[in-house]
Short mmCIF file of N, CA, C and O in Angstrom, two decimals:
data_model
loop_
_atom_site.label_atom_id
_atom_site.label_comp_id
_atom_site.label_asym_id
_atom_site.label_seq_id
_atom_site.Cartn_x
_atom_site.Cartn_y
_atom_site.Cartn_z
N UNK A 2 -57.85 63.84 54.91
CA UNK A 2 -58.35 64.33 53.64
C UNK A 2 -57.19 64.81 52.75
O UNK A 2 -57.31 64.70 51.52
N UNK A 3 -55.99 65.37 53.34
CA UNK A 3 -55.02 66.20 52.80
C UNK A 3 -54.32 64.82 51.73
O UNK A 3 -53.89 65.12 50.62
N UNK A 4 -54.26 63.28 52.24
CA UNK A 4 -53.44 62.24 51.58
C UNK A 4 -54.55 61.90 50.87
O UNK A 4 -54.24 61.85 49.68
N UNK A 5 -55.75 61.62 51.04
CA UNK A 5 -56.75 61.52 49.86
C UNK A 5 -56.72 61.99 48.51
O UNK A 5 -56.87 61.59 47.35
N UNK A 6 -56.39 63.37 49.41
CA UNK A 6 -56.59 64.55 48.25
C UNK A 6 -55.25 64.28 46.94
O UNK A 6 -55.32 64.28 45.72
N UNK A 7 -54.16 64.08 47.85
CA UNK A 7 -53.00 64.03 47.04
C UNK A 7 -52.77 62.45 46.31
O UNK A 7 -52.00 62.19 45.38
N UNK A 8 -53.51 61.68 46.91
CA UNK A 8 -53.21 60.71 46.43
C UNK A 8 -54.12 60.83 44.90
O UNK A 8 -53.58 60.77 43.80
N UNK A 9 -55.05 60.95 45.05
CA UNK A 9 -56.59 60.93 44.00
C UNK A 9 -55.42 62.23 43.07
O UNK A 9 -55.84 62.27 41.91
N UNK A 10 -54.57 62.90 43.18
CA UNK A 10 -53.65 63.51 42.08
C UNK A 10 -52.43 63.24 41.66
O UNK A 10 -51.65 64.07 41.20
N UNK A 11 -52.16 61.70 41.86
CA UNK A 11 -51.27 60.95 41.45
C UNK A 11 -49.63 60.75 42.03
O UNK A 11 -48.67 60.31 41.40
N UNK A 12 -49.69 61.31 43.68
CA UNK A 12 -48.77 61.44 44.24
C UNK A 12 -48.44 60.21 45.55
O UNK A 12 -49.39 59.89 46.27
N UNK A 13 -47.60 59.82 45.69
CA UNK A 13 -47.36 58.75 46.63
C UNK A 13 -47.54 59.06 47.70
O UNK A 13 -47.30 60.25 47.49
N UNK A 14 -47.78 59.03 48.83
CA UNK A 14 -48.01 59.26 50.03
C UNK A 14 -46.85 58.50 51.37
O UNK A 14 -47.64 57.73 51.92
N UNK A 15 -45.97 58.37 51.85
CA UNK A 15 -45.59 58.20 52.63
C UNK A 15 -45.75 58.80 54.25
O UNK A 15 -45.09 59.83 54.39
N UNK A 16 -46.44 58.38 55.41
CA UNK A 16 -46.17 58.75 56.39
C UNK A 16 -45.01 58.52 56.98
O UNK A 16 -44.36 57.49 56.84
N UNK A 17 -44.74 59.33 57.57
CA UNK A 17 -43.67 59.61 58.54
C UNK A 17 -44.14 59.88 59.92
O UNK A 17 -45.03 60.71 60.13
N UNK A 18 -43.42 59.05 61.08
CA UNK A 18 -43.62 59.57 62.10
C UNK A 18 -42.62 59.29 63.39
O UNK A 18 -41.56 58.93 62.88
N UNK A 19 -42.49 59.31 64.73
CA UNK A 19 -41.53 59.29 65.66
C UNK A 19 -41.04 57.72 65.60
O UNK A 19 -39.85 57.40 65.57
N UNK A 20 -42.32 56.63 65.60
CA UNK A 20 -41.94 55.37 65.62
C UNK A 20 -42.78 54.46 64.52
O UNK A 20 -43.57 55.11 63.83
N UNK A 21 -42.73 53.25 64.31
CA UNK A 21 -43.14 52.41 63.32
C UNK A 21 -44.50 51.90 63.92
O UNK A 21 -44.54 51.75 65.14
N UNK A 22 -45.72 51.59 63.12
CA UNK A 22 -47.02 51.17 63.92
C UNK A 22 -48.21 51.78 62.78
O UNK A 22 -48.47 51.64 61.59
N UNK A 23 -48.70 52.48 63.87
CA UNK A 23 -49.96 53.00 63.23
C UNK A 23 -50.68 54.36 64.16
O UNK A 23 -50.40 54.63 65.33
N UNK A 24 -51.63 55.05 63.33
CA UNK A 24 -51.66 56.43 64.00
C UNK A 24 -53.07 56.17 63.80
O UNK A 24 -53.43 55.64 62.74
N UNK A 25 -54.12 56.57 64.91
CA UNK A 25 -55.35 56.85 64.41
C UNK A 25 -55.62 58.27 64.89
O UNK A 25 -55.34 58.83 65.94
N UNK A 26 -56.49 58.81 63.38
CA UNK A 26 -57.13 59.88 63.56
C UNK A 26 -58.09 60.65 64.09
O UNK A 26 -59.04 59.88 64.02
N UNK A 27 -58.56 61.81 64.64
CA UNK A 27 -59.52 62.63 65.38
C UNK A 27 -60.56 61.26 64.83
O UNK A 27 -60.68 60.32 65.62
N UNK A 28 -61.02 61.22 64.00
CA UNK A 28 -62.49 60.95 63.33
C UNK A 28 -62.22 59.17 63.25
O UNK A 28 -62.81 58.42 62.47
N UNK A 29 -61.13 58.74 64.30
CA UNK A 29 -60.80 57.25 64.53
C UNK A 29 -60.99 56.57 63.11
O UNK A 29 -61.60 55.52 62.92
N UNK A 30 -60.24 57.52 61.93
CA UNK A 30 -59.38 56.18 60.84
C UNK A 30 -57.90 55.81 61.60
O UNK A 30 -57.40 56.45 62.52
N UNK A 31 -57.29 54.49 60.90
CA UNK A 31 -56.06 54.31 61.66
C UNK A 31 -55.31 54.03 60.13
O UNK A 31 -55.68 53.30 59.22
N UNK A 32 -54.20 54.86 60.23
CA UNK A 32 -53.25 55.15 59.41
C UNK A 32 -51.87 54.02 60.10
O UNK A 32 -51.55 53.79 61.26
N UNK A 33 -51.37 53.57 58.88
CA UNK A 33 -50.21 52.64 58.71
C UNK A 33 -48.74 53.66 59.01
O UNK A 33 -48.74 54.66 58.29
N UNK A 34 -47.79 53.57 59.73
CA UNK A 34 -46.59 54.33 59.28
C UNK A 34 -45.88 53.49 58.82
O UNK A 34 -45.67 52.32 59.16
N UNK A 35 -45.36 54.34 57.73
CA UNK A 35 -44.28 53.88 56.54
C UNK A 35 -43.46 53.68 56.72
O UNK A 35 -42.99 52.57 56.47
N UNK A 36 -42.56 54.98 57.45
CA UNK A 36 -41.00 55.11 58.20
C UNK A 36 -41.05 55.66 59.55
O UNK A 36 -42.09 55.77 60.20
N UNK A 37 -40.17 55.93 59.86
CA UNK A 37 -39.94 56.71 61.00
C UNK A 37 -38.91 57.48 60.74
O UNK A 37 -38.20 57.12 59.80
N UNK A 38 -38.61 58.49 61.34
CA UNK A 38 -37.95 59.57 61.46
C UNK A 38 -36.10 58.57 61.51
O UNK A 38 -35.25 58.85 60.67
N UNK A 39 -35.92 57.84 62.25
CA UNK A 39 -34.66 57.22 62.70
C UNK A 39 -34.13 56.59 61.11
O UNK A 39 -32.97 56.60 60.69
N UNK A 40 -35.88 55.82 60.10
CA UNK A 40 -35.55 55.14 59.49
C UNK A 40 -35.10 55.81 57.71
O UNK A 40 -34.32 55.36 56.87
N UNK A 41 -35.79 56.78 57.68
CA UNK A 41 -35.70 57.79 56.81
C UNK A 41 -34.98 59.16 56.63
O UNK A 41 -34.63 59.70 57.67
N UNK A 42 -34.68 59.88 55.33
CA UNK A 42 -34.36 61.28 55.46
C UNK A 42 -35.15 62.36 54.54
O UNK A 42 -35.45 62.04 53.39
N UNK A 43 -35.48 63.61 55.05
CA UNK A 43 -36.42 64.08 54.18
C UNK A 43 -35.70 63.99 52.73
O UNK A 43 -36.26 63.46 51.78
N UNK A 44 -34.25 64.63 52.64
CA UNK A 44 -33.92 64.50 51.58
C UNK A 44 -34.51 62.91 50.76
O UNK A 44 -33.47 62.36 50.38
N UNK A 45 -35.19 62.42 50.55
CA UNK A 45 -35.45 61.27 49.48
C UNK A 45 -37.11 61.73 49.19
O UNK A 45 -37.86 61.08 48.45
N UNK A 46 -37.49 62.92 49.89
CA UNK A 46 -39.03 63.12 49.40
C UNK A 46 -39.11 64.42 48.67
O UNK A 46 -38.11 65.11 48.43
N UNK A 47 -40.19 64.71 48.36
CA UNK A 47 -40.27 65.95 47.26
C UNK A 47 -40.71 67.15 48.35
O UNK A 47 -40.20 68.25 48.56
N UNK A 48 -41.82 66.50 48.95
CA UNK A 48 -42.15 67.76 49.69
C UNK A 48 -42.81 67.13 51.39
O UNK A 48 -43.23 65.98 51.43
N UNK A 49 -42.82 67.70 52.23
CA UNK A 49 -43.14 67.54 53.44
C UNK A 49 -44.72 67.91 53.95
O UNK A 49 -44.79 69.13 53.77
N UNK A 50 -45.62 67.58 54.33
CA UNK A 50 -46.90 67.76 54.91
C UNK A 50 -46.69 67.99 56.98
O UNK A 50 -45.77 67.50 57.63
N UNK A 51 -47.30 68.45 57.28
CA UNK A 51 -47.27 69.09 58.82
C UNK A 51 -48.31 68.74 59.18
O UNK A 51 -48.99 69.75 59.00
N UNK A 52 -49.24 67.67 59.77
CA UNK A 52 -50.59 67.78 60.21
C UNK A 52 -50.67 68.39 61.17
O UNK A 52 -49.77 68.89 61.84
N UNK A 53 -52.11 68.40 61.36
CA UNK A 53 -52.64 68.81 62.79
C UNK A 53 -53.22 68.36 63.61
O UNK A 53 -53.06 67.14 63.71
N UNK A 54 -54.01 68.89 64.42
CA UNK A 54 -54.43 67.62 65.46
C UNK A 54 -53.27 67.93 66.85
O UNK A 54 -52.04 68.03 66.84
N UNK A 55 -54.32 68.03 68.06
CA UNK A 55 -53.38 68.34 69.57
C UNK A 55 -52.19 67.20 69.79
O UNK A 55 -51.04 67.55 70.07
N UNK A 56 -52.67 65.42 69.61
CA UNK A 56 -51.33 65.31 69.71
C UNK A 56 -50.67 65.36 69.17
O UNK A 56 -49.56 65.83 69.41
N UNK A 57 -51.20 64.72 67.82
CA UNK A 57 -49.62 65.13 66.79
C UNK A 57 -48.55 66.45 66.98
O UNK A 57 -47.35 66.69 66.93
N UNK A 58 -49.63 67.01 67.20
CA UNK A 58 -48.85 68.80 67.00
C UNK A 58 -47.75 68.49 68.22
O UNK A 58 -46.54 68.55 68.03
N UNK A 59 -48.21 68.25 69.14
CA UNK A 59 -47.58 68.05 70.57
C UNK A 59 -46.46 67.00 70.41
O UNK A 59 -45.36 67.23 70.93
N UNK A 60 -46.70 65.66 69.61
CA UNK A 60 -45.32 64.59 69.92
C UNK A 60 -44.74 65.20 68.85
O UNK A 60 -43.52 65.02 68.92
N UNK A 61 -45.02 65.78 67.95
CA UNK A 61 -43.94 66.21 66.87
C UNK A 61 -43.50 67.28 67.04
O UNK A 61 -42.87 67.63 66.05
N UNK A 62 -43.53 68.38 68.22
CA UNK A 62 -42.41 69.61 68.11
C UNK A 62 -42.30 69.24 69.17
O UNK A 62 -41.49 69.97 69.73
N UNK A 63 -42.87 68.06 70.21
CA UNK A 63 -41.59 67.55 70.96
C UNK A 63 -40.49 66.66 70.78
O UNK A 63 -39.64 66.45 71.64
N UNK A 64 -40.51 65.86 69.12
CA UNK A 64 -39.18 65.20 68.83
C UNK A 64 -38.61 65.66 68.04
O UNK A 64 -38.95 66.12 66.95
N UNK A 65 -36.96 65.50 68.95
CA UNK A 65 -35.88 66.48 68.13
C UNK A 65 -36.22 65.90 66.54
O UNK A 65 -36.91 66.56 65.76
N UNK A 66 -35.70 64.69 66.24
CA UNK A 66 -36.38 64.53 65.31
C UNK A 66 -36.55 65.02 63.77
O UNK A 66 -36.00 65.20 62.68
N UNK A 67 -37.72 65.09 64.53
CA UNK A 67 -38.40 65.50 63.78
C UNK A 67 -38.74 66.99 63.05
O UNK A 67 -39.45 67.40 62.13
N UNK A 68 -37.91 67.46 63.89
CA UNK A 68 -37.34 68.91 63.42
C UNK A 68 -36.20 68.88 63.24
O UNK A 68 -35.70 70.00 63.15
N UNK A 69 -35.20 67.66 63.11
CA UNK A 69 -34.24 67.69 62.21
C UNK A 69 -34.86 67.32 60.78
O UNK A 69 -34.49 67.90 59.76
N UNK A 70 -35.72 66.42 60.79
CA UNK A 70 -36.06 66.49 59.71
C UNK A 70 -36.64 67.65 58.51
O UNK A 70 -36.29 67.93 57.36
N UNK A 71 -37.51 68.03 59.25
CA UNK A 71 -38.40 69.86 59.19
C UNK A 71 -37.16 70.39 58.33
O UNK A 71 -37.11 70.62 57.12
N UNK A 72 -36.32 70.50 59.20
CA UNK A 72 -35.09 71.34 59.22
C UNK A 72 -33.85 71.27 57.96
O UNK A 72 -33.19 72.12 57.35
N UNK A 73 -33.93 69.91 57.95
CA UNK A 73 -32.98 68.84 56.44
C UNK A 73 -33.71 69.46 55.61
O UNK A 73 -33.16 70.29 54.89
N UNK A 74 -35.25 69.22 55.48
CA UNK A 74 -36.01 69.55 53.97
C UNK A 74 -35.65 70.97 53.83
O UNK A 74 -35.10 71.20 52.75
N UNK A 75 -35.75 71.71 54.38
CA UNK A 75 -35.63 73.04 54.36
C UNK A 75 -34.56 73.75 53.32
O UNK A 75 -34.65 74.55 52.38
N UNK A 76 -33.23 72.83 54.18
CA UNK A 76 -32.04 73.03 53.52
C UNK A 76 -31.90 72.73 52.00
O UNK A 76 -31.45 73.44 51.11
N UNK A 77 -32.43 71.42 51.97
CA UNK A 77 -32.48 71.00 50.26
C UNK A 77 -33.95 71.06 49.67
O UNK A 77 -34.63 70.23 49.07
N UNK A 78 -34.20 72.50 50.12
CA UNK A 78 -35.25 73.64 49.35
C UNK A 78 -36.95 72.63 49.16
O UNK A 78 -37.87 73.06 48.46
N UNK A 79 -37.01 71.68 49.73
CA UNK A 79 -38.13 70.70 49.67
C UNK A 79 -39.58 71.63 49.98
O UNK A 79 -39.60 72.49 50.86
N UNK A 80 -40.42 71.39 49.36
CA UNK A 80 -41.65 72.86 49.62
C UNK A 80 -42.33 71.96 50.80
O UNK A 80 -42.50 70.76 50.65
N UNK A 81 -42.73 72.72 52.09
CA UNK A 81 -43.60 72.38 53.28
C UNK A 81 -44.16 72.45 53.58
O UNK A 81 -44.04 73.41 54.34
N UNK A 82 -45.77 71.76 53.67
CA UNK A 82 -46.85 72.55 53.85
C UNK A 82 -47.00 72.51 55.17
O UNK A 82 -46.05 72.04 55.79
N UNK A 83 -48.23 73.01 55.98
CA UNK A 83 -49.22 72.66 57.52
C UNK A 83 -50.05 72.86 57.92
O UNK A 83 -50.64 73.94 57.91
N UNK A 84 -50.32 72.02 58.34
CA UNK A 84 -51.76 72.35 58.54
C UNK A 84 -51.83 73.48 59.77
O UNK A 84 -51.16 73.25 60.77
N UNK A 85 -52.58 74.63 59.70
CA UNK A 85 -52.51 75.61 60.96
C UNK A 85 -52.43 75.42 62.31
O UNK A 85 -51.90 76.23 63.07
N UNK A 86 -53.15 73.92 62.79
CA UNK A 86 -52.71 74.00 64.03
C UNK A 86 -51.31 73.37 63.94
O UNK A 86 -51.15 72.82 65.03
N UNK A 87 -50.25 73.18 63.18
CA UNK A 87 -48.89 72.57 63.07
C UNK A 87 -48.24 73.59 63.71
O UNK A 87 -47.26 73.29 64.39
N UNK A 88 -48.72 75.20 63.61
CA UNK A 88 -47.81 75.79 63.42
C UNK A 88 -46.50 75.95 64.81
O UNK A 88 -45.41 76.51 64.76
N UNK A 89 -47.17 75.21 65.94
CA UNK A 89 -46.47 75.02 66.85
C UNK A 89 -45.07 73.92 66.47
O UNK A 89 -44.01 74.06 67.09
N UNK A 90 -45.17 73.26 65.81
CA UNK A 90 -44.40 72.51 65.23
C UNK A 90 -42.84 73.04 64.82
O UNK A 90 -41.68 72.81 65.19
N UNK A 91 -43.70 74.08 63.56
CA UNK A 91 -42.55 75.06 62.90
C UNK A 91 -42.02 76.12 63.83
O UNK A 91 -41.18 76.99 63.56
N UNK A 92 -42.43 75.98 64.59
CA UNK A 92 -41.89 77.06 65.15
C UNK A 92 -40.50 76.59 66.03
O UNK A 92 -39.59 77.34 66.38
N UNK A 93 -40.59 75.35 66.24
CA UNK A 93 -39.51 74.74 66.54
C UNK A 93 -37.95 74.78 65.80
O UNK A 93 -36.81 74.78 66.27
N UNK A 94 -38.42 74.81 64.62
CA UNK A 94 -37.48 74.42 63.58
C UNK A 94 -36.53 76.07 63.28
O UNK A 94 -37.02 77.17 63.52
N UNK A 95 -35.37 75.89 62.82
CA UNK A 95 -34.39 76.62 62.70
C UNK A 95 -34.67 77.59 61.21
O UNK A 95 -33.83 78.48 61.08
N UNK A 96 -35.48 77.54 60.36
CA UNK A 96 -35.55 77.84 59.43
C UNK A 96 -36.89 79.05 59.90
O UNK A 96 -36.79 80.09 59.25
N UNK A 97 -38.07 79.02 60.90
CA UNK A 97 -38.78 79.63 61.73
C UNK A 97 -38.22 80.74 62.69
O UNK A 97 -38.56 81.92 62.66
N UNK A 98 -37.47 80.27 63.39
CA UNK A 98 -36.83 81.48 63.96
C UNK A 98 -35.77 82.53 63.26
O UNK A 98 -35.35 83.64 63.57
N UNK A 99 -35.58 81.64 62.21
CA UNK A 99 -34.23 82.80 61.21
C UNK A 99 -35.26 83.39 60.30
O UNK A 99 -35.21 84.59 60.56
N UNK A 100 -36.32 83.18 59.25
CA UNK A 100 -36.56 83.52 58.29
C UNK A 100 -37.53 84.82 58.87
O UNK A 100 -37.85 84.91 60.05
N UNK A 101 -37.95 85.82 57.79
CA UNK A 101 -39.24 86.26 58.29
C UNK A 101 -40.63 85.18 57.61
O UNK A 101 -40.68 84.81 56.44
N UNK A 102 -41.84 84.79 58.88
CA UNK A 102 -42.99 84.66 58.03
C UNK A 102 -43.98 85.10 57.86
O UNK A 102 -44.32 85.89 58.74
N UNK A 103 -44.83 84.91 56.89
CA UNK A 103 -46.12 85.77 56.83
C UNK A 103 -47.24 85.34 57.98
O UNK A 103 -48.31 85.95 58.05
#
């Protein structure tokens, strides 16, 4: 719903994920990936999305990765959203353990 949402407000959507393929969702849609983490850098996007969902949450704060990536946007101030169950995700990332969050 979150790329629906953004798309239907005139924003491009790129997924990102560990490898190239396709992802299907809780509610079995199957999503295309765009890039992959190896093939891309956050620096070339505006802002970063965090889903949720047990595995995602799970293969993505288990690839380094992908919290280098987390971690890149951070640096070049990119705004990040997540979805709440992500937050295992961020917590990975270097910008989580240094900052305070709410």
């Amino acid at each position: 719903s979150v790329k629906a949402k953004l798309e239907a407000a005139g924003a491009v959507v790129e997924l990102v994920a560990p490898k190239l393929g396709s992802i299907m969702s809780a509610n079995d849609v199957e999503f295309a990936i765009h890039k992959s983490f190896l093939t891309t850098a956050s620096v070339l996007y505006d802002a970063v999305y965090v889903p949720g969902g047990i595995n995602s949450v799970a293969a993505l704060a288990a690839q380094t990765d992908a919290i280098q990536f987390l971690n890149e946007a951070f640096k070049h101030c990119k705004a990040i959203a997540a979805d709440k169950e992500a937050l295992t995700v961020l917590q990975e990332t270097y910008f989580y353990k240094k900052l305070p969050m709410l």
